[in-house]
């Protein structure tokens, strides 16, 4: 992939009612997907899961999710900087109705998979929240669908809040090889939002192999970055303006796990 293919500007892949629509064909890989759905007050959308499992994650507002015997109200949140949210798991081959009385914005994180797990709700109070890093590399990670927090077949998804002026996704790390016990092969999508209007940050991907992914890009609310391979990080937030990103990952490994290798030139002295 070249520089432009790795950076997906907000609206660039819009396909009503999605304001962002990244599937394996668009990304040029095999598993990971992300759609961002805007619903007006009283709006409704039918999600056809197809060959993928999905998580319905409220970014702003709440919604009702009806699928496969599951009929739940997701309370959601005013916005992504207002703490973890409840969410819903949708199995592959399911027909799912998403409706929102007050309207809102919802991330649909997906991964091609083989197994059909039961539809269910993930409660916000049960989302593990982790303080990671220190100093100007500190950030908050909401491990709502990490490999050890919520059962999926292949899909892994977490949220990260980076305070203004801080670096996250640091030290640079990679997960583009299947090395048992050491590293898992995962395709990854970053989706960004900023706390205040006009906010921006920077995302770096550096090659881990000849001809590998290479990107240094300014990102704004609604933008996404694809990580098919390579060392990714840092993710840098504008001073005074906190940065949010949603990470969506999936890969071919027999075990659903997040194992990474840190860039050897950046680990020493890092706490």
PDB file of C-alpha atoms in Angstrom:
ATOM      1  CA  UNK A   1       0.000   0.000   0.000  1.00  0.00           C
ATOM      2  CA  UNK A   2       1.178   3.523  -0.662  1.00  0.00           C
ATOM      3  CA  UNK A   3       0.940   6.511   1.681  1.00  0.00           C
ATOM      4  CA  UNK A   4      -2.522   7.598   0.527  1.00  0.00           C
ATOM      5  CA  UNK A   5      -4.060   4.131   0.765  1.00  0.00           C
ATOM      6  CA  UNK A   6      -3.069   3.839   4.442  1.00  0.00           C
ATOM      7  CA  UNK A   7      -4.771   7.123   5.367  1.00  0.00           C
ATOM      8  CA  UNK A   8      -8.563   7.205   4.971  1.00  0.00           C
ATOM      9  CA  UNK A   9      -9.944  10.719   5.352  1.00  0.00           C
ATOM     10  CA  UNK A  10     -13.319  11.223   6.997  1.00  0.00           C
ATOM     11  CA  UNK A  11     -15.991  11.036   4.321  1.00  0.00           C
ATOM     12  CA  UNK A  12     -13.652   9.543   1.728  1.00  0.00           C
ATOM     13  CA  UNK A  13     -15.329   6.136   1.899  1.00  0.00           C
ATOM     14  CA  UNK A  14     -18.787   7.435   2.848  1.00  0.00           C
ATOM     15  CA  UNK A  15     -21.649   5.282   1.604  1.00  0.00           C
ATOM     16  CA  UNK A  16     -25.014   6.228   3.086  1.00  0.00           C
ATOM     17  CA  UNK A  17     -25.798   5.723   5.892  1.00  0.00           C
ATOM     18  CA  UNK A  18     -22.110   5.133   6.728  1.00  0.00           C
ATOM     19  CA  UNK A  19     -19.756   8.106   7.038  1.00  0.00           C
ATOM     20  CA  UNK A  20     -16.833   5.653   7.062  1.00  0.00           C
ATOM     21  CA  UNK A  21     -16.888   2.225   5.419  1.00  0.00           C
ATOM     22  CA  UNK A  22     -13.732   0.100   5.422  1.00  0.00           C
ATOM     23  CA  UNK A  23     -14.054  -3.572   4.515  1.00  0.00           C
ATOM     24  CA  UNK A  24     -11.347  -6.120   3.635  1.00  0.00           C
ATOM     25  CA  UNK A  25     -11.688  -5.314  -0.077  1.00  0.00           C
ATOM     26  CA  UNK A  26     -11.132  -1.573   0.542  1.00  0.00           C
ATOM     27  CA  UNK A  27      -8.227  -2.269   2.890  1.00  0.00           C
ATOM     28  CA  UNK A  28      -6.622  -4.912   0.698  1.00  0.00           C
ATOM     29  CA  UNK A  29      -6.512  -7.531   3.417  1.00  0.00           C
ATOM     30  CA  UNK A  30      -8.557 -10.480   4.710  1.00  0.00           C
ATOM     31  CA  UNK A  31     -10.316  -9.869   8.030  1.00  0.00           C
ATOM     32  CA  UNK A  32     -10.802  -6.444   9.660  1.00  0.00           C
ATOM     33  CA  UNK A  33     -13.684  -4.022   8.956  1.00  0.00           C
ATOM     34  CA  UNK A  34     -14.951  -0.756  10.393  1.00  0.00           C
ATOM     35  CA  UNK A  35     -18.098   1.206   9.605  1.00  0.00           C
ATOM     36  CA  UNK A  36     -19.226   4.403  11.307  1.00  0.00           C
ATOM     37  CA  UNK A  37     -22.995   4.889  11.228  1.00  0.00           C
ATOM     38  CA  UNK A  38     -24.772   8.218  11.704  1.00  0.00           C
ATOM     39  CA  UNK A  39     -28.460   7.914  12.597  1.00  0.00           C
ATOM     40  CA  UNK A  40     -30.840  10.902  12.799  1.00  0.00           C
ATOM     41  CA  UNK A  41     -33.426  11.059  15.607  1.00  0.00           C
ATOM     42  CA  UNK A  42     -35.778   8.128  15.077  1.00  0.00           C
ATOM     43  CA  UNK A  43     -33.377   6.619  12.563  1.00  0.00           C
ATOM     44  CA  UNK A  44     -33.030   2.901  11.915  1.00  0.00           C
ATOM     45  CA  UNK A  45     -30.526   0.704  10.087  1.00  0.00           C
ATOM     46  CA  UNK A  46     -30.463  -2.973   9.119  1.00  0.00           C
ATOM     47  CA  UNK A  47     -27.018  -4.532   9.509  1.00  0.00           C
ATOM     48  CA  UNK A  48     -26.466  -7.704   7.510  1.00  0.00           C
ATOM     49  CA  UNK A  49     -23.562  -9.415   9.262  1.00  0.00           C
ATOM     50  CA  UNK A  50     -22.619 -11.696   6.365  1.00  0.00           C
ATOM     51  CA  UNK A  51     -19.379 -13.585   6.953  1.00  0.00           C
ATOM     52  CA  UNK A  52     -18.263 -11.306   9.810  1.00  0.00           C
ATOM     53  CA  UNK A  53     -18.909 -10.889  13.527  1.00  0.00           C
ATOM     54  CA  UNK A  54     -19.634  -7.311  14.656  1.00  0.00           C
ATOM     55  CA  UNK A  55     -19.571  -5.064  17.692  1.00  0.00           C
ATOM     56  CA  UNK A  56     -22.040  -2.172  17.874  1.00  0.00           C
ATOM     57  CA  UNK A  57     -20.207   0.538  19.830  1.00  0.00           C
ATOM     58  CA  UNK A  58     -21.965   3.848  20.590  1.00  0.00           C
ATOM     59  CA  UNK A  59     -19.634   6.775  19.963  1.00  0.00           C
ATOM     60  CA  UNK A  60     -22.293   9.417  20.659  1.00  0.00           C
ATOM     61  CA  UNK A  61     -25.817   8.693  21.839  1.00  0.00           C
ATOM     62  CA  UNK A  62     -27.632   5.424  22.515  1.00  0.00           C
ATOM     63  CA  UNK A  63     -29.503   2.874  20.453  1.00  0.00           C
ATOM     64  CA  UNK A  64     -31.592  -0.271  20.508  1.00  0.00           C
ATOM     65  CA  UNK A  65     -30.118  -3.460  19.042  1.00  0.00           C
ATOM     66  CA  UNK A  66     -32.331  -6.384  18.044  1.00  0.00           C
ATOM     67  CA  UNK A  67     -30.702  -9.532  16.692  1.00  0.00           C
ATOM     68  CA  UNK A  68     -30.674 -13.323  17.114  1.00  0.00           C
ATOM     69  CA  UNK A  69     -32.875 -13.343  20.219  1.00  0.00           C
ATOM     70  CA  UNK A  70     -31.104 -10.311  21.703  1.00  0.00           C
ATOM     71  CA  UNK A  71     -33.227  -7.202  22.281  1.00  0.00           C
ATOM     72  CA  UNK A  72     -31.297  -4.581  24.250  1.00  0.00           C
ATOM     73  CA  UNK A  73     -31.081  -0.860  24.780  1.00  0.00           C
ATOM     74  CA  UNK A  74     -27.548   0.506  24.736  1.00  0.00           C
ATOM     75  CA  UNK A  75     -27.388   3.615  26.932  1.00  0.00           C
ATOM     76  CA  UNK A  76     -24.309   4.808  25.099  1.00  0.00           C
ATOM     77  CA  UNK A  77     -22.682   8.092  26.140  1.00  0.00           C
ATOM     78  CA  UNK A  78     -22.641  11.796  25.226  1.00  0.00           C
ATOM     79  CA  UNK A  79     -19.314  11.304  23.466  1.00  0.00           C
ATOM     80  CA  UNK A  80     -16.177   9.178  23.404  1.00  0.00           C
ATOM     81  CA  UNK A  81     -14.451  11.283  26.086  1.00  0.00           C
ATOM     82  CA  UNK A  82     -17.241  10.521  28.576  1.00  0.00           C
ATOM     83  CA  UNK A  83     -16.026   7.105  29.690  1.00  0.00           C
ATOM     84  CA  UNK A  84     -16.640   3.542  28.517  1.00  0.00           C
ATOM     85  CA  UNK A  85     -19.902   2.540  26.860  1.00  0.00           C
ATOM     86  CA  UNK A  86     -22.049  -0.541  26.807  1.00  0.00           C
ATOM     87  CA  UNK A  87     -21.967  -2.368  23.461  1.00  0.00           C
ATOM     88  CA  UNK A  88     -23.509  -5.322  21.634  1.00  0.00           C
ATOM     89  CA  UNK A  89     -22.005  -8.385  19.951  1.00  0.00           C
ATOM     90  CA  UNK A  90     -23.605  -9.517  16.682  1.00  0.00           C
ATOM     91  CA  UNK A  91     -22.728 -12.997  15.302  1.00  0.00           C
ATOM     92  CA  UNK A  92     -21.958 -13.718  11.664  1.00  0.00           C
ATOM     93  CA  UNK A  93     -24.925 -14.381   9.339  1.00  0.00           C
ATOM     94  CA  UNK A  94     -27.244 -12.370  11.607  1.00  0.00           C
ATOM     95  CA  UNK A  95     -29.846  -9.768  10.609  1.00  0.00           C
ATOM     96  CA  UNK A  96     -29.649  -6.855  13.061  1.00  0.00           C
ATOM     97  CA  UNK A  97     -31.875  -3.795  13.497  1.00  0.00           C
ATOM     98  CA  UNK A  98     -30.218  -0.725  15.034  1.00  0.00           C
ATOM     99  CA  UNK A  99     -32.530   2.160  15.983  1.00  0.00           C
ATOM    100  CA  UNK A 100     -31.940   5.405  17.857  1.00  0.00           C
ATOM    101  CA  UNK A 101     -34.703   7.576  19.258  1.00  0.00           C
ATOM    102  CA  UNK A 102     -32.458  10.595  19.855  1.00  0.00           C
ATOM    103  CA  UNK A 103     -30.001   9.852  17.053  1.00  0.00           C
ATOM    104  CA  UNK A 104     -26.277   9.318  17.351  1.00  0.00           C
ATOM    105  CA  UNK A 105     -23.051   7.972  15.921  1.00  0.00           C
ATOM    106  CA  UNK A 106     -22.143   4.293  16.184  1.00  0.00           C
ATOM    107  CA  UNK A 107     -19.024   2.325  15.303  1.00  0.00           C
ATOM    108  CA  UNK A 108     -19.553  -1.111  13.765  1.00  0.00           C
ATOM    109  CA  UNK A 109     -16.309  -3.027  14.236  1.00  0.00           C
ATOM    110  CA  UNK A 110     -16.127  -6.294  12.304  1.00  0.00           C
ATOM    111  CA  UNK A 111     -13.986  -9.298  11.507  1.00  0.00           C
ATOM    112  CA  UNK A 112     -14.461 -12.175   9.092  1.00  0.00           C
ATOM    113  CA  UNK A 113     -14.779 -15.310  11.164  1.00  0.00           C
ATOM    114  CA  UNK A 114     -15.823 -18.957  11.188  1.00  0.00           C
ATOM    115  CA  UNK A 115     -17.647 -19.524  14.493  1.00  0.00           C
ATOM    116  CA  UNK A 116     -21.080 -18.175  15.426  1.00  0.00           C
ATOM    117  CA  UNK A 117     -20.992 -17.026  19.032  1.00  0.00           C
ATOM    118  CA  UNK A 118     -24.178 -15.937  20.838  1.00  0.00           C
ATOM    119  CA  UNK A 119     -25.416 -12.364  20.544  1.00  0.00           C
ATOM    120  CA  UNK A 120     -25.021 -10.510  23.831  1.00  0.00           C
ATOM    121  CA  UNK A 121     -24.531  -7.151  25.534  1.00  0.00           C
ATOM    122  CA  UNK A 122     -21.288  -5.924  27.065  1.00  0.00           C
ATOM    123  CA  UNK A 123     -22.067  -3.719  30.096  1.00  0.00           C
ATOM    124  CA  UNK A 124     -20.091  -0.496  30.523  1.00  0.00           C
ATOM    125  CA  UNK A 125     -19.249  -1.137  34.226  1.00  0.00           C
ATOM    126  CA  UNK A 126     -17.498  -4.375  33.232  1.00  0.00           C
ATOM    127  CA  UNK A 127     -15.126  -2.727  30.729  1.00  0.00           C
ATOM    128  CA  UNK A 128     -11.539  -3.062  32.043  1.00  0.00           C
ATOM    129  CA  UNK A 129      -9.867   0.361  32.114  1.00  0.00           C
ATOM    130  CA  UNK A 130      -6.068   0.456  32.133  1.00  0.00           C
ATOM    131  CA  UNK A 131      -3.640   3.318  32.781  1.00  0.00           C
ATOM    132  CA  UNK A 132      -0.757   2.644  30.401  1.00  0.00           C
ATOM    133  CA  UNK A 133       2.613   4.369  30.139  1.00  0.00           C
ATOM    134  CA  UNK A 134       3.912   7.252  32.257  1.00  0.00           C
ATOM    135  CA  UNK A 135       4.701  10.952  31.983  1.00  0.00           C
ATOM    136  CA  UNK A 136       4.036  12.345  28.522  1.00  0.00           C
ATOM    137  CA  UNK A 137       3.493   8.790  27.256  1.00  0.00           C
ATOM    138  CA  UNK A 138       0.583   8.116  29.634  1.00  0.00           C
ATOM    139  CA  UNK A 139      -2.844   7.247  28.210  1.00  0.00           C
ATOM    140  CA  UNK A 140      -6.025   5.414  29.188  1.00  0.00           C
ATOM    141  CA  UNK A 141      -6.969   2.148  27.490  1.00  0.00           C
ATOM    142  CA  UNK A 142     -10.523   0.795  27.614  1.00  0.00           C
ATOM    143  CA  UNK A 143     -10.141  -2.918  26.906  1.00  0.00           C
ATOM    144  CA  UNK A 144     -13.829  -3.511  26.170  1.00  0.00           C
ATOM    145  CA  UNK A 145     -13.232  -6.293  23.623  1.00  0.00           C
ATOM    146  CA  UNK A 146      -9.613  -7.212  24.208  1.00  0.00           C
ATOM    147  CA  UNK A 147      -8.640 -10.845  23.759  1.00  0.00           C
ATOM    148  CA  UNK A 148      -8.937 -11.582  27.481  1.00  0.00           C
ATOM    149  CA  UNK A 149     -11.924  -9.366  28.330  1.00  0.00           C
ATOM    150  CA  UNK A 150     -14.751 -10.302  25.932  1.00  0.00           C
ATOM    151  CA  UNK A 151     -15.261 -13.420  23.826  1.00  0.00           C
ATOM    152  CA  UNK A 152     -15.220 -13.102  20.026  1.00  0.00           C
ATOM    153  CA  UNK A 153     -14.031 -15.511  17.352  1.00  0.00           C
ATOM    154  CA  UNK A 154     -11.378 -13.281  15.742  1.00  0.00           C
ATOM    155  CA  UNK A 155     -12.276  -9.677  16.535  1.00  0.00           C
ATOM    156  CA  UNK A 156     -10.283  -7.569  19.025  1.00  0.00           C
ATOM    157  CA  UNK A 157     -11.245  -3.954  19.772  1.00  0.00           C
ATOM    158  CA  UNK A 158     -10.105  -1.381  22.338  1.00  0.00           C
ATOM    159  CA  UNK A 159     -10.390   2.379  22.857  1.00  0.00           C
ATOM    160  CA  UNK A 160      -7.518   4.712  23.797  1.00  0.00           C
ATOM    161  CA  UNK A 161      -7.678   8.229  25.240  1.00  0.00           C
ATOM    162  CA  UNK A 162      -4.439  10.198  24.844  1.00  0.00           C
ATOM    163  CA  UNK A 163      -4.202  13.497  26.801  1.00  0.00           C
ATOM    164  CA  UNK A 164      -3.327  16.586  24.788  1.00  0.00           C
ATOM    165  CA  UNK A 165       0.392  16.787  24.035  1.00  0.00           C
ATOM    166  CA  UNK A 166       1.051  13.133  24.884  1.00  0.00           C
ATOM    167  CA  UNK A 167       2.339  10.236  22.809  1.00  0.00           C
ATOM    168  CA  UNK A 168       0.586   6.878  22.725  1.00  0.00           C
ATOM    169  CA  UNK A 169       1.135   3.646  20.783  1.00  0.00           C
ATOM    170  CA  UNK A 170       4.663   4.006  22.107  1.00  0.00           C
ATOM    171  CA  UNK A 171       7.215   2.464  21.935  1.00  0.00           C
ATOM    172  CA  UNK A 172       6.504   1.616  18.283  1.00  0.00           C
ATOM    173  CA  UNK A 173       5.361  -1.979  18.037  1.00  0.00           C
ATOM    174  CA  UNK A 174       4.246  -4.491  15.452  1.00  0.00           C
ATOM    175  CA  UNK A 175       2.075  -7.588  15.087  1.00  0.00           C
ATOM    176  CA  UNK A 176       2.588  -8.646  11.479  1.00  0.00           C
ATOM    177  CA  UNK A 177       4.106 -12.123  11.938  1.00  0.00           C
ATOM    178  CA  UNK A 178       2.761 -15.313  13.450  1.00  0.00           C
ATOM    179  CA  UNK A 179       5.479 -16.178  15.992  1.00  0.00           C
ATOM    180  CA  UNK A 180       4.048 -18.592  18.588  1.00  0.00           C
ATOM    181  CA  UNK A 181       4.257 -17.178  22.095  1.00  0.00           C
ATOM    182  CA  UNK A 182       5.866 -13.948  20.868  1.00  0.00           C
ATOM    183  CA  UNK A 183       3.799 -12.177  18.207  1.00  0.00           C
ATOM    184  CA  UNK A 184       0.393 -12.536  16.559  1.00  0.00           C
ATOM    185  CA  UNK A 185      -0.477 -11.478  13.011  1.00  0.00           C
ATOM    186  CA  UNK A 186      -3.231  -8.849  13.141  1.00  0.00           C
ATOM    187  CA  UNK A 187      -4.616  -6.334  10.645  1.00  0.00           C
ATOM    188  CA  UNK A 188      -5.453  -3.093  12.450  1.00  0.00           C
ATOM    189  CA  UNK A 189      -7.604  -0.003  11.908  1.00  0.00           C
ATOM    190  CA  UNK A 190      -7.269   3.229  13.907  1.00  0.00           C
ATOM    191  CA  UNK A 191     -10.326   5.542  13.967  1.00  0.00           C
ATOM    192  CA  UNK A 192      -9.749   9.034  15.437  1.00  0.00           C
ATOM    193  CA  UNK A 193     -11.770  11.715  17.206  1.00  0.00           C
ATOM    194  CA  UNK A 194     -10.610  14.829  19.087  1.00  0.00           C
ATOM    195  CA  UNK A 195     -12.097  16.467  22.163  1.00  0.00           C
ATOM    196  CA  UNK A 196     -12.374  19.967  20.755  1.00  0.00           C
ATOM    197  CA  UNK A 197     -13.231  21.227  17.282  1.00  0.00           C
ATOM    198  CA  UNK A 198     -10.243  21.644  14.994  1.00  0.00           C
ATOM    199  CA  UNK A 199      -8.185  19.078  16.864  1.00  0.00           C
ATOM    200  CA  UNK A 200      -5.460  17.106  15.141  1.00  0.00           C
ATOM    201  CA  UNK A 201      -2.697  14.612  15.782  1.00  0.00           C
ATOM    202  CA  UNK A 202      -0.045  12.605  13.985  1.00  0.00           C
ATOM    203  CA  UNK A 203       0.239   8.901  13.257  1.00  0.00           C
ATOM    204  CA  UNK A 204       3.440   7.124  12.290  1.00  0.00           C
ATOM    205  CA  UNK A 205       3.933   3.714  10.688  1.00  0.00           C
ATOM    206  CA  UNK A 206       7.467   2.665   9.775  1.00  0.00           C
ATOM    207  CA  UNK A 207       8.438  -0.369   7.690  1.00  0.00           C
ATOM    208  CA  UNK A 208       9.277  -3.658   9.373  1.00  0.00           C
ATOM    209  CA  UNK A 209      10.228  -5.216   6.018  1.00  0.00           C
ATOM    210  CA  UNK A 210      11.334  -4.138   2.558  1.00  0.00           C
ATOM    211  CA  UNK A 211       8.459  -2.346   0.865  1.00  0.00           C
ATOM    212  CA  UNK A 212       6.347  -2.413   4.039  1.00  0.00           C
ATOM    213  CA  UNK A 213       3.853   0.166   5.300  1.00  0.00           C
ATOM    214  CA  UNK A 214       5.304   3.663   5.716  1.00  0.00           C
ATOM    215  CA  UNK A 215       3.233   6.656   6.858  1.00  0.00           C
ATOM    216  CA  UNK A 216       3.524   9.937   8.704  1.00  0.00           C
ATOM    217  CA  UNK A 217       0.158  11.683   8.549  1.00  0.00           C
ATOM    218  CA  UNK A 218      -1.886  14.375  10.240  1.00  0.00           C
ATOM    219  CA  UNK A 219      -5.201  12.949  11.450  1.00  0.00           C
ATOM    220  CA  UNK A 220      -8.436  14.678  12.442  1.00  0.00           C
ATOM    221  CA  UNK A 221     -11.863  13.646  13.713  1.00  0.00           C
ATOM    222  CA  UNK A 222     -13.388  11.043  11.417  1.00  0.00           C
ATOM    223  CA  UNK A 223     -10.101   9.932   9.864  1.00  0.00           C
ATOM    224  CA  UNK A 224      -8.852   6.355   9.911  1.00  0.00           C
ATOM    225  CA  UNK A 225      -5.447   4.753   9.405  1.00  0.00           C
ATOM    226  CA  UNK A 226      -4.877   1.202   8.129  1.00  0.00           C
ATOM    227  CA  UNK A 227      -2.027  -0.860   9.566  1.00  0.00           C
ATOM    228  CA  UNK A 228      -1.499  -3.963   7.401  1.00  0.00           C
ATOM    229  CA  UNK A 229       2.053  -4.420   8.736  1.00  0.00           C
ATOM    230  CA  UNK A 230       4.929  -2.409  10.140  1.00  0.00           C
ATOM    231  CA  UNK A 231       5.975  -0.672  13.338  1.00  0.00           C
ATOM    232  CA  UNK A 232       3.106   1.602  14.373  1.00  0.00           C
ATOM    233  CA  UNK A 233       3.471   4.502  16.765  1.00  0.00           C
ATOM    234  CA  UNK A 234       3.719   6.999  18.041  1.00  0.00           C
ATOM    235  CA  UNK A 235       0.209   8.442  17.918  1.00  0.00           C
ATOM    236  CA  UNK A 236       0.674  12.068  18.944  1.00  0.00           C
ATOM    237  CA  UNK A 237      -2.079  14.373  20.276  1.00  0.00           C
ATOM    238  CA  UNK A 238      -2.200  18.139  19.746  1.00  0.00           C
ATOM    239  CA  UNK A 239      -1.301  20.004  22.987  1.00  0.00           C
ATOM    240  CA  UNK A 240      -4.423  20.960  24.897  1.00  0.00           C
ATOM    241  CA  UNK A 241      -6.710  18.696  22.871  1.00  0.00           C
ATOM    242  CA  UNK A 242      -7.228  15.073  23.919  1.00  0.00           C
ATOM    243  CA  UNK A 243      -7.246  12.401  21.210  1.00  0.00           C
ATOM    244  CA  UNK A 244      -9.447   9.303  21.020  1.00  0.00           C
ATOM    245  CA  UNK A 245      -8.890   6.296  18.830  1.00  0.00           C
ATOM    246  CA  UNK A 246     -10.689   3.038  18.359  1.00  0.00           C
ATOM    247  CA  UNK A 247      -8.468   0.080  17.438  1.00  0.00           C
ATOM    248  CA  UNK A 248     -10.041  -2.771  15.462  1.00  0.00           C
ATOM    249  CA  UNK A 249      -7.921  -5.890  14.904  1.00  0.00           C
ATOM    250  CA  UNK A 250      -8.247  -9.405  13.494  1.00  0.00           C
ATOM    251  CA  UNK A 251      -5.972 -11.966  11.915  1.00  0.00           C
ATOM    252  CA  UNK A 252      -5.455 -15.560  10.801  1.00  0.00           C
ATOM    253  CA  UNK A 253      -4.012 -17.047  13.992  1.00  0.00           C
ATOM    254  CA  UNK A 254      -5.644 -20.140  15.496  1.00  0.00           C
ATOM    255  CA  UNK A 255      -5.628 -18.376  18.868  1.00  0.00           C
ATOM    256  CA  UNK A 256      -7.303 -14.996  19.345  1.00  0.00           C
ATOM    257  CA  UNK A 257      -4.501 -13.107  21.070  1.00  0.00           C
ATOM    258  CA  UNK A 258      -2.715  -9.752  21.068  1.00  0.00           C
ATOM    259  CA  UNK A 259       1.007 -10.384  21.168  1.00  0.00           C
ATOM    260  CA  UNK A 260       3.365  -7.646  19.992  1.00  0.00           C
ATOM    261  CA  UNK A 261       7.032  -6.948  19.401  1.00  0.00           C
ATOM    262  CA  UNK A 262       8.491  -3.566  20.414  1.00  0.00           C
ATOM    263  CA  UNK A 263      10.899  -1.716  18.142  1.00  0.00           C
ATOM    264  CA  UNK A 264      14.363  -2.480  19.572  1.00  0.00           C
ATOM    265  CA  UNK A 265      15.622   1.071  18.945  1.00  0.00           C
ATOM    266  CA  UNK A 266      12.934   2.647  21.160  1.00  0.00           C
ATOM    267  CA  UNK A 267      12.520   0.353  24.150  1.00  0.00           C
ATOM    268  CA  UNK A 268      15.596   1.203  26.226  1.00  0.00           C
ATOM    269  CA  UNK A 269      14.853   3.677  28.996  1.00  0.00           C
ATOM    270  CA  UNK A 270      11.110   3.623  28.367  1.00  0.00           C
ATOM    271  CA  UNK A 271       8.866   3.005  31.382  1.00  0.00           C
TER     272      UNK A 271
END
